[in-house]
Tab-separated table of C-alpha atoms and ligand atoms in Angstrom:
chain	number	residue	atom	x	y	z
Z	1	UNK	CA	41.255	13.600	100.583
Z	2	UNK	CA	40.416	16.806	102.592
Z	3	UNK	CA	43.464	18.710	103.241
Z	4	UNK	CA	46.023	15.871	102.869
Z	5	UNK	CA	48.847	18.371	103.629
Z	6	UNK	CA	48.288	19.639	106.948
Z	7	UNK	CA	50.153	22.931	107.337
Z	8	UNK	CA	52.208	22.423	110.512
Z	9	UNK	CA	49.803	23.543	113.272
Z	10	UNK	CA	52.755	24.507	115.485
Z	11	UNK	CA	53.194	27.369	113.140
Z	12	UNK	CA	49.736	28.793	112.804
Z	13	UNK	CA	49.400	32.630	112.629
Z	14	UNK	CA	50.491	34.346	115.805
Z	15	UNK	CA	53.033	31.700	116.834
Z	16	UNK	CA	56.288	33.274	117.457
Z	17	UNK	CA	58.459	31.385	114.913
Z	18	UNK	CA	61.507	33.274	116.228
Z	19	UNK	CA	61.301	32.645	119.971
Z	20	UNK	CA	60.932	29.033	119.160
Z	21	UNK	CA	62.992	28.076	116.143
Z	22	UNK	CA	64.129	24.558	116.516
Z	23	UNK	CA	64.726	23.666	112.893
Z	24	UNK	CA	66.593	26.587	112.024
Z	25	UNK	CA	69.455	26.395	114.401
Z	26	UNK	CA	69.912	30.167	114.543
Z	27	UNK	CA	73.481	31.289	114.021
Z	28	UNK	CA	73.289	34.985	113.423
Z	29	UNK	CA	71.850	38.064	114.857
Z	30	UNK	CA	68.226	38.359	114.365
Z	31	UNK	CA	66.438	40.757	112.075
Z	32	UNK	CA	64.378	43.352	114.058
Z	33	UNK	CA	60.690	42.291	114.580
Z	34	UNK	CA	58.015	44.881	114.931
Z	35	UNK	CA	54.474	44.015	115.825
Z	36	UNK	CA	51.766	46.288	114.422
Z	37	UNK	CA	54.325	48.561	112.819
Z	38	UNK	CA	52.487	51.515	111.110
Z	39	UNK	CA	52.955	52.255	107.487
Z	40	UNK	CA	54.326	55.715	108.565
Z	41	UNK	CA	56.955	54.229	110.866
Z	42	UNK	CA	57.646	51.445	108.277
Z	43	UNK	CA	58.593	54.091	105.576
Z	44	UNK	CA	60.514	56.397	108.032
Z	45	UNK	CA	62.277	53.865	110.146
Z	46	UNK	CA	63.093	50.986	107.608
Z	47	UNK	CA	62.350	51.966	103.912
Z	48	UNK	CA	64.298	55.416	104.243
Z	49	UNK	CA	67.067	53.863	106.160
Z	50	UNK	CA	67.601	50.720	104.037
Z	51	UNK	CA	66.845	48.414	107.074
Z	52	UNK	CA	65.174	45.041	106.988
Z	53	UNK	CA	62.293	44.210	109.349
Z	54	UNK	CA	59.809	41.501	110.155
Z	55	UNK	CA	56.220	42.466	110.883
Z	56	UNK	CA	54.715	39.478	112.489
Z	57	UNK	CA	51.139	38.782	111.635
Z	58	UNK	CA	50.852	41.610	109.081
Z	59	UNK	CA	48.495	39.393	106.911
Z	60	UNK	CA	47.434	37.137	109.708
Z	61	UNK	CA	43.724	37.863	109.312
Z	62	UNK	CA	43.513	37.451	105.487
Z	63	UNK	CA	41.248	34.581	104.518
Z	64	UNK	CA	44.120	32.957	102.378
Z	65	UNK	CA	45.821	31.754	105.553
Z	66	UNK	CA	43.056	29.232	106.134
Z	67	UNK	CA	41.818	28.984	102.622
Z	68	UNK	CA	44.976	28.197	100.620
Z	69	UNK	CA	44.835	24.502	101.330
Z	70	UNK	CA	45.912	21.824	98.644
Z	71	UNK	CA	42.251	21.022	98.463
Z	72	UNK	CA	41.423	24.659	97.469
Z	73	UNK	CA	44.253	24.927	95.066
Z	74	UNK	CA	43.029	21.823	93.184
Z	75	UNK	CA	39.435	23.064	93.192
Z	76	UNK	CA	40.135	26.505	91.866
Z	77	UNK	CA	43.216	26.117	89.603
Z	78	UNK	CA	44.044	22.464	89.399
Z	79	UNK	CA	43.835	22.373	85.708
Z	80	UNK	CA	46.023	25.392	85.178
Z	81	UNK	CA	49.478	25.092	83.689
Z	82	UNK	CA	52.289	26.300	85.832
Z	83	UNK	CA	56.045	26.695	85.238
Z	84	UNK	CA	58.370	25.011	87.732
Z	85	UNK	CA	61.948	25.694	88.495
Z	86	UNK	CA	64.530	22.949	88.893
Z	87	UNK	CA	68.124	23.382	89.848
Z	88	UNK	CA	67.905	26.002	92.553
Z	89	UNK	CA	70.695	24.095	94.355
Z	90	UNK	CA	72.986	24.361	97.255
Z	91	UNK	CA	75.870	24.449	94.724
Z	92	UNK	CA	74.206	27.337	92.872
Z	93	UNK	CA	71.985	27.806	89.848
Z	94	UNK	CA	74.070	26.846	86.887
Z	95	UNK	CA	71.644	23.895	86.153
Z	96	UNK	CA	68.629	26.070	86.501
Z	97	UNK	CA	65.749	25.148	84.150
Z	98	UNK	CA	62.030	25.374	83.871
Z	99	UNK	CA	59.485	22.549	83.466
Z	100	UNK	CA	55.687	22.746	82.669
Z	101	UNK	CA	53.042	20.929	84.614
Z	102	UNK	CA	49.399	21.204	85.545
Z	103	UNK	CA	48.899	22.244	89.083
Z	104	UNK	CA	47.117	18.963	90.004
Z	105	UNK	CA	50.052	16.948	88.868
Z	106	UNK	CA	52.456	19.116	90.958
Z	107	UNK	CA	50.462	18.954	94.077
Z	108	UNK	CA	50.351	15.119	93.763
Z	109	UNK	CA	54.285	15.255	93.650
Z	110	UNK	CA	54.360	17.591	96.664
Z	111	UNK	CA	51.945	15.327	98.584
Z	112	UNK	CA	53.962	12.087	97.882
Z	113	UNK	CA	57.139	13.841	98.891
Z	114	UNK	CA	55.778	15.399	102.047
Z	115	UNK	CA	54.301	12.088	103.106
Z	116	UNK	CA	57.559	10.250	102.520
Z	117	UNK	CA	59.256	12.894	104.532
Z	118	UNK	CA	56.816	12.479	107.492
Z	119	UNK	CA	57.312	8.782	107.510
Z	120	UNK	CA	61.072	8.476	107.006
Z	121	UNK	CA	61.923	11.786	108.886
Z	122	UNK	CA	64.550	12.619	106.274
Z	123	UNK	CA	64.621	14.082	102.750
Z	124	UNK	CA	63.284	11.204	100.706
Z	125	UNK	CA	64.408	10.811	97.135
Z	126	UNK	CA	64.828	13.711	94.701
Z	127	UNK	CA	63.065	16.947	95.827
Z	128	UNK	CA	60.185	18.046	93.687
Z	129	UNK	CA	60.700	21.258	91.506
Z	130	UNK	CA	59.769	24.636	93.044
Z	131	UNK	CA	56.780	26.637	91.771
Z	132	UNK	CA	59.001	29.848	92.105
Z	133	UNK	CA	58.349	33.372	91.423
Z	134	UNK	CA	55.277	33.339	89.105
Z	135	UNK	CA	52.537	35.938	88.884
Z	136	UNK	CA	50.078	35.129	91.673
Z	137	UNK	CA	47.056	36.035	89.651
Z	138	UNK	CA	48.047	33.616	87.093
Z	139	UNK	CA	47.889	30.791	89.640
Z	140	UNK	CA	45.016	32.246	91.652
Z	141	UNK	CA	43.011	34.700	89.702
Z	142	UNK	CA	40.712	35.413	92.745
Z	143	UNK	CA	43.643	36.012	95.136
Z	144	UNK	CA	42.156	39.547	95.847
Z	145	UNK	CA	39.165	37.943	97.649
Z	146	UNK	CA	41.422	35.621	99.672
Z	147	UNK	CA	43.676	38.639	100.721
Z	148	UNK	CA	40.785	40.823	101.880
Z	149	UNK	CA	42.305	43.167	104.540
Z	150	UNK	CA	45.549	43.072	102.821
Z	151	UNK	CA	47.825	46.019	104.050
Z	152	UNK	CA	48.315	48.035	100.744
Z	153	UNK	CA	49.500	50.953	102.884
Z	154	UNK	CA	52.879	49.416	103.071
Z	155	UNK	CA	53.253	50.152	99.410
Z	156	UNK	CA	53.885	53.555	97.795
Z	157	UNK	CA	50.651	55.187	96.652
Z	158	UNK	CA	51.378	54.494	92.916
Z	159	UNK	CA	51.170	50.835	93.482
Z	160	UNK	CA	48.127	50.611	95.875
Z	161	UNK	CA	45.165	50.257	93.704
Z	162	UNK	CA	46.799	47.572	91.622
Z	163	UNK	CA	49.169	45.926	94.005
Z	164	UNK	CA	48.314	42.305	93.504
Z	165	UNK	CA	49.087	42.609	89.853
Z	166	UNK	CA	52.734	43.026	91.006
Z	167	UNK	CA	52.637	39.916	93.334
Z	168	UNK	CA	54.655	36.809	92.647
Z	169	UNK	CA	53.647	33.297	94.158
Z	170	UNK	CA	55.797	30.621	95.564
Z	171	UNK	CA	54.733	27.066	96.536
Z	172	UNK	CA	57.372	24.345	97.308
Z	173	UNK	CA	58.230	21.246	99.355
Z	174	UNK	CA	60.103	21.356	102.688
Z	175	UNK	CA	63.733	21.992	102.045
Z	176	UNK	CA	63.311	24.080	99.045
Z	177	UNK	CA	66.090	26.581	98.465
Z	178	UNK	CA	66.585	29.846	96.654
Z	179	UNK	CA	70.380	30.314	96.969
Z	180	UNK	CA	72.131	33.520	97.854
Z	181	UNK	CA	71.237	36.415	95.536
Z	182	UNK	CA	69.763	39.890	95.266
Z	183	UNK	CA	66.573	40.861	93.590
Z	184	UNK	CA	67.668	41.761	90.001
Z	185	UNK	CA	66.100	45.178	89.372
Z	186	UNK	CA	67.401	46.474	92.799
Z	187	UNK	CA	63.778	46.821	94.007
Z	188	UNK	CA	62.384	47.061	97.507
Z	189	UNK	CA	60.775	43.739	98.403
Z	190	UNK	CA	57.812	42.955	100.601
Z	191	UNK	CA	57.548	39.251	101.255
Z	192	UNK	CA	54.503	37.534	102.674
Z	193	UNK	CA	54.381	34.066	104.213
Z	194	UNK	CA	51.074	32.251	104.059
Z	195	UNK	CA	51.762	28.619	105.039
Z	196	UNK	CA	54.792	26.839	106.501
Z	197	UNK	CA	58.086	28.486	107.539
Z	198	UNK	CA	61.034	29.969	105.671
Z	199	UNK	CA	64.536	30.855	107.083
Z	200	UNK	CA	66.240	33.901	105.428
Z	201	UNK	CA	69.899	34.458	105.697
Z	202	UNK	CA	70.399	38.130	104.951
Z	203	UNK	CA	73.375	40.569	104.036
Z	204	UNK	CA	73.240	44.203	103.116
Z	205	UNK	CA	74.157	44.940	99.637
Z	206	UNK	CA	77.432	46.375	100.771
Z	207	UNK	CA	78.572	42.848	101.649
Z	208	UNK	CA	78.476	41.823	98.042
Z	209	UNK	CA	82.325	41.860	97.513
Z	210	UNK	CA	82.411	38.982	100.268
Z	211	UNK	CA	79.972	36.913	98.396
Z	212	UNK	CA	81.661	35.890	94.969
Z	213	UNK	CA	79.023	37.097	92.662
Z	214	UNK	CA	78.159	35.573	89.246
Z	215	UNK	CA	75.453	36.138	86.452
Z	216	UNK	CA	74.742	39.626	88.021
Z	217	UNK	CA	72.639	38.688	90.934
Z	218	UNK	CA	73.734	35.201	92.244
Z	219	UNK	CA	76.394	34.460	94.509
Z	220	UNK	CA	78.806	31.462	94.892
Z	221	UNK	CA	78.667	31.276	98.675
Z	222	UNK	CA	76.631	28.706	100.125
Z	223	UNK	CA	75.238	30.861	103.092
Z	224	UNK	CA	74.136	27.702	105.268
Z	225	UNK	CA	77.519	25.958	104.913
Z	226	UNK	CA	80.134	28.536	103.750
Z	227	UNK	CA	83.458	27.233	102.556
Z	228	UNK	CA	86.083	29.665	103.791
Z	229	UNK	CA	88.800	27.952	101.716
Z	230	UNK	CA	86.985	28.601	98.422
Z	231	UNK	CA	85.605	31.893	99.703
Z	232	UNK	CA	87.852	33.416	102.341
Z	233	UNK	CA	86.483	36.936	102.037
Z	234	UNK	CA	83.101	35.641	103.336
Z	235	UNK	CA	84.748	35.066	106.767
Z	236	UNK	CA	84.316	38.761	107.388
Z	237	UNK	CA	80.818	39.024	105.988
Z	238	UNK	CA	78.100	40.645	108.435
Z	239	UNK	CA	75.132	38.276	108.341
Z	240	UNK	CA	71.619	38.355	109.902
Z	241	UNK	CA	68.767	36.020	109.800
Z	242	UNK	CA	65.106	35.621	110.441
Z	243	UNK	CA	62.452	32.981	110.204
Z	244	UNK	CA	58.948	33.926	108.902
Z	245	UNK	CA	55.866	31.847	109.532
Z	246	UNK	CA	52.240	32.187	108.473
Z	247	UNK	CA	50.909	35.685	108.462
Z	248	UNK	CA	54.396	37.389	108.797
Z	249	UNK	CA	55.750	40.070	106.376
Z	250	UNK	CA	59.423	40.655	105.725
Z	251	UNK	CA	60.767	43.848	104.197
Z	252	UNK	CA	64.149	43.734	102.349
Z	253	UNK	CA	65.664	46.916	100.993
Z	254	UNK	CA	67.100	47.227	97.440
Z	255	UNK	CA	69.952	44.822	96.724
Z	256	UNK	CA	69.804	42.958	100.052
Z	257	UNK	CA	71.434	39.578	99.563
Z	258	UNK	CA	69.127	36.616	100.739
Z	259	UNK	CA	69.374	32.906	100.859
Z	260	UNK	CA	66.132	31.362	101.617
Z	261	UNK	CA	65.389	27.697	102.750
Z	262	UNK	CA	61.874	26.370	103.353
Z	263	UNK	CA	61.613	24.739	106.670
Z	264	UNK	CA	58.222	23.191	105.744
Z	265	UNK	CA	56.055	22.734	102.758
Z	266	UNK	CA	55.424	26.415	102.229
Z	267	UNK	CA	53.389	29.003	100.500
Z	268	UNK	CA	54.450	32.740	100.045
Z	269	UNK	CA	54.096	35.642	97.889
Z	270	UNK	CA	56.108	38.770	97.366
Z	271	UNK	CA	56.080	42.137	95.669
Z	272	UNK	CA	59.074	43.974	94.086
Z	273	UNK	CA	58.505	47.751	94.000
Z	274	UNK	CA	60.275	50.930	93.587
Z	275	UNK	CA	60.352	54.448	94.935
Z	276	UNK	CA	61.344	57.102	92.679
Z	277	UNK	CA	64.785	56.949	94.187
Z	278	UNK	CA	65.310	53.120	93.745
Z	279	UNK	CA	63.897	53.282	90.234
Z	280	UNK	CA	66.339	56.027	89.205
Z	281	UNK	CA	69.201	53.949	90.933
Z	282	UNK	CA	67.981	50.945	89.038
Z	283	UNK	CA	68.328	52.770	85.763
Z	284	UNK	CA	71.786	54.159	86.744
Z	285	UNK	CA	72.859	50.679	87.550
Z	286	UNK	CA	73.531	50.034	83.863
Z	287	UNK	CA	76.963	51.629	84.595
Z	288	UNK	CA	77.503	48.781	87.362
Z	289	UNK	CA	76.762	45.918	84.909
Z	290	UNK	CA	72.964	45.555	85.345
Z	291	UNK	CA	71.690	43.593	82.047
Z	292	UNK	CA	69.951	46.038	79.662
Z	293	UNK	CA	66.697	44.216	79.915
Z	294	UNK	CA	66.482	44.965	83.689
Z	295	UNK	CA	67.335	48.600	83.036
Z	296	UNK	CA	64.461	48.858	80.660
Z	297	UNK	CA	62.075	47.442	83.256
Z	298	UNK	CA	63.506	49.934	85.882
Z	299	UNK	CA	63.089	52.816	83.247
Z	300	UNK	CA	59.384	51.843	82.785
Z	301	UNK	CA	58.618	52.166	86.429
Z	302	UNK	CA	60.832	55.343	86.896
Z	303	UNK	CA	58.754	56.960	84.021
Z	304	UNK	CA	55.442	55.975	85.865
Z	305	UNK	CA	56.640	57.245	89.143
Z	306	UNK	CA	58.360	60.367	87.979
Z	307	UNK	CA	55.892	61.388	85.156
Z	308	UNK	CA	52.771	60.403	86.956
Z	309	UNK	CA	51.843	57.616	84.545
Z	310	UNK	CA	49.548	55.146	86.412
Z	311	UNK	CA	50.615	51.637	87.283
Z	312	UNK	CA	47.785	50.182	85.105
Z	313	UNK	CA	49.282	52.042	82.013
Z	314	UNK	CA	52.823	51.044	82.775
Z	315	UNK	CA	52.041	47.477	83.429
Z	316	UNK	CA	51.929	46.307	79.775
Z	317	UNK	CA	55.505	47.372	79.480
Z	318	UNK	CA	56.534	45.668	82.716
Z	319	UNK	CA	54.507	42.493	82.688
Z	320	UNK	CA	57.127	40.351	81.062
Z	321	UNK	CA	59.438	41.008	84.079
Z	322	UNK	CA	56.870	38.885	86.155
Z	323	UNK	CA	57.814	35.861	84.111
Z	324	UNK	CA	61.385	36.577	83.752
Z	325	UNK	CA	63.883	33.865	84.717
Z	326	UNK	CA	67.387	35.412	85.349
J	401	AKG	O1	60.858	32.324	98.924
J	401	AKG	C1	61.966	32.004	98.311
J	401	AKG	O2	62.355	30.835	97.994
J	401	AKG	C2	62.725	33.128	97.568
J	401	AKG	C3	62.244	34.399	98.023
J	401	AKG	C4	62.920	35.583	97.249
J	401	AKG	O3	64.118	35.366	96.653
J	401	AKG	C5	62.340	36.838	97.136
J	401	AKG	O4	61.317	37.067	97.750
J	401	AKG	O5	62.996	37.725	96.399
J	402	FE2	FE1	64.844	37.245	95.979
């Protein structure tokens, strides 16, 4: 079947997902959106100031936007084994576990779920697991061709020549959820949406005391349906949101809390990266309870950035982070 999952044409590249955001039911102030933001202004206006920003259409011209159909995924990688996550739930991640599948079988599950959803109009049966945060090049080894024109200038120099080796892939059904958390190494995060839409609910790291943290990086609060009786401090939390659609890029500064809901069947990828400053802070976070393993990864990157050891040479020490479930 050619293209049996049709990515929602209402959200093709260039459509303003924020102006017209019916499914999201916006509740909070929007994250700033900057069309055609230059890398220079990105670093001075957002990275240096720890402010999130959406750059609509930042990867809107990459071939991946049209190319990454289910058919294509089956053709190039259908036989590959992938690790899926189950238990990313509204109630938290205590039941989180991983399961293996080949990609074809997973795409079958997604297609069946999405077609039930289209015919019944409501979540139908158990939601399939989430292909969540796995190395992009393990799923799509030729992703560099698909991402021709990728704006590597939004990354620090150290990462540029090898940036896709740091990229992590996400594919999941409509309604998939990553509950409220921050990224576990306290990295900067550039997030790229390829197909479908996702809604992000965001809080600065300073809001952590309102969010009832557990297991270092996760938060008990359900950011879509907060229960102020269980979590009274969250009443005062300062919350923002944005919706990203195909081609959009979202920047999140280190430690930013995020709760991410897929509004459609969606494909994304992201890259966690450090500046010297965030890498050194990531090492010092040992004193704030960061797990030793995370500190080790931060030390590897800090060494690369501060001692001028190339990303290629540091990658063997860092690579296991890319398959790390925490
Ligand atoms: O897309 C998602 O479901 C989660 C994304 C996320 O947590 C991240 O980019 O760090
Ligand atoms: Fe995250």
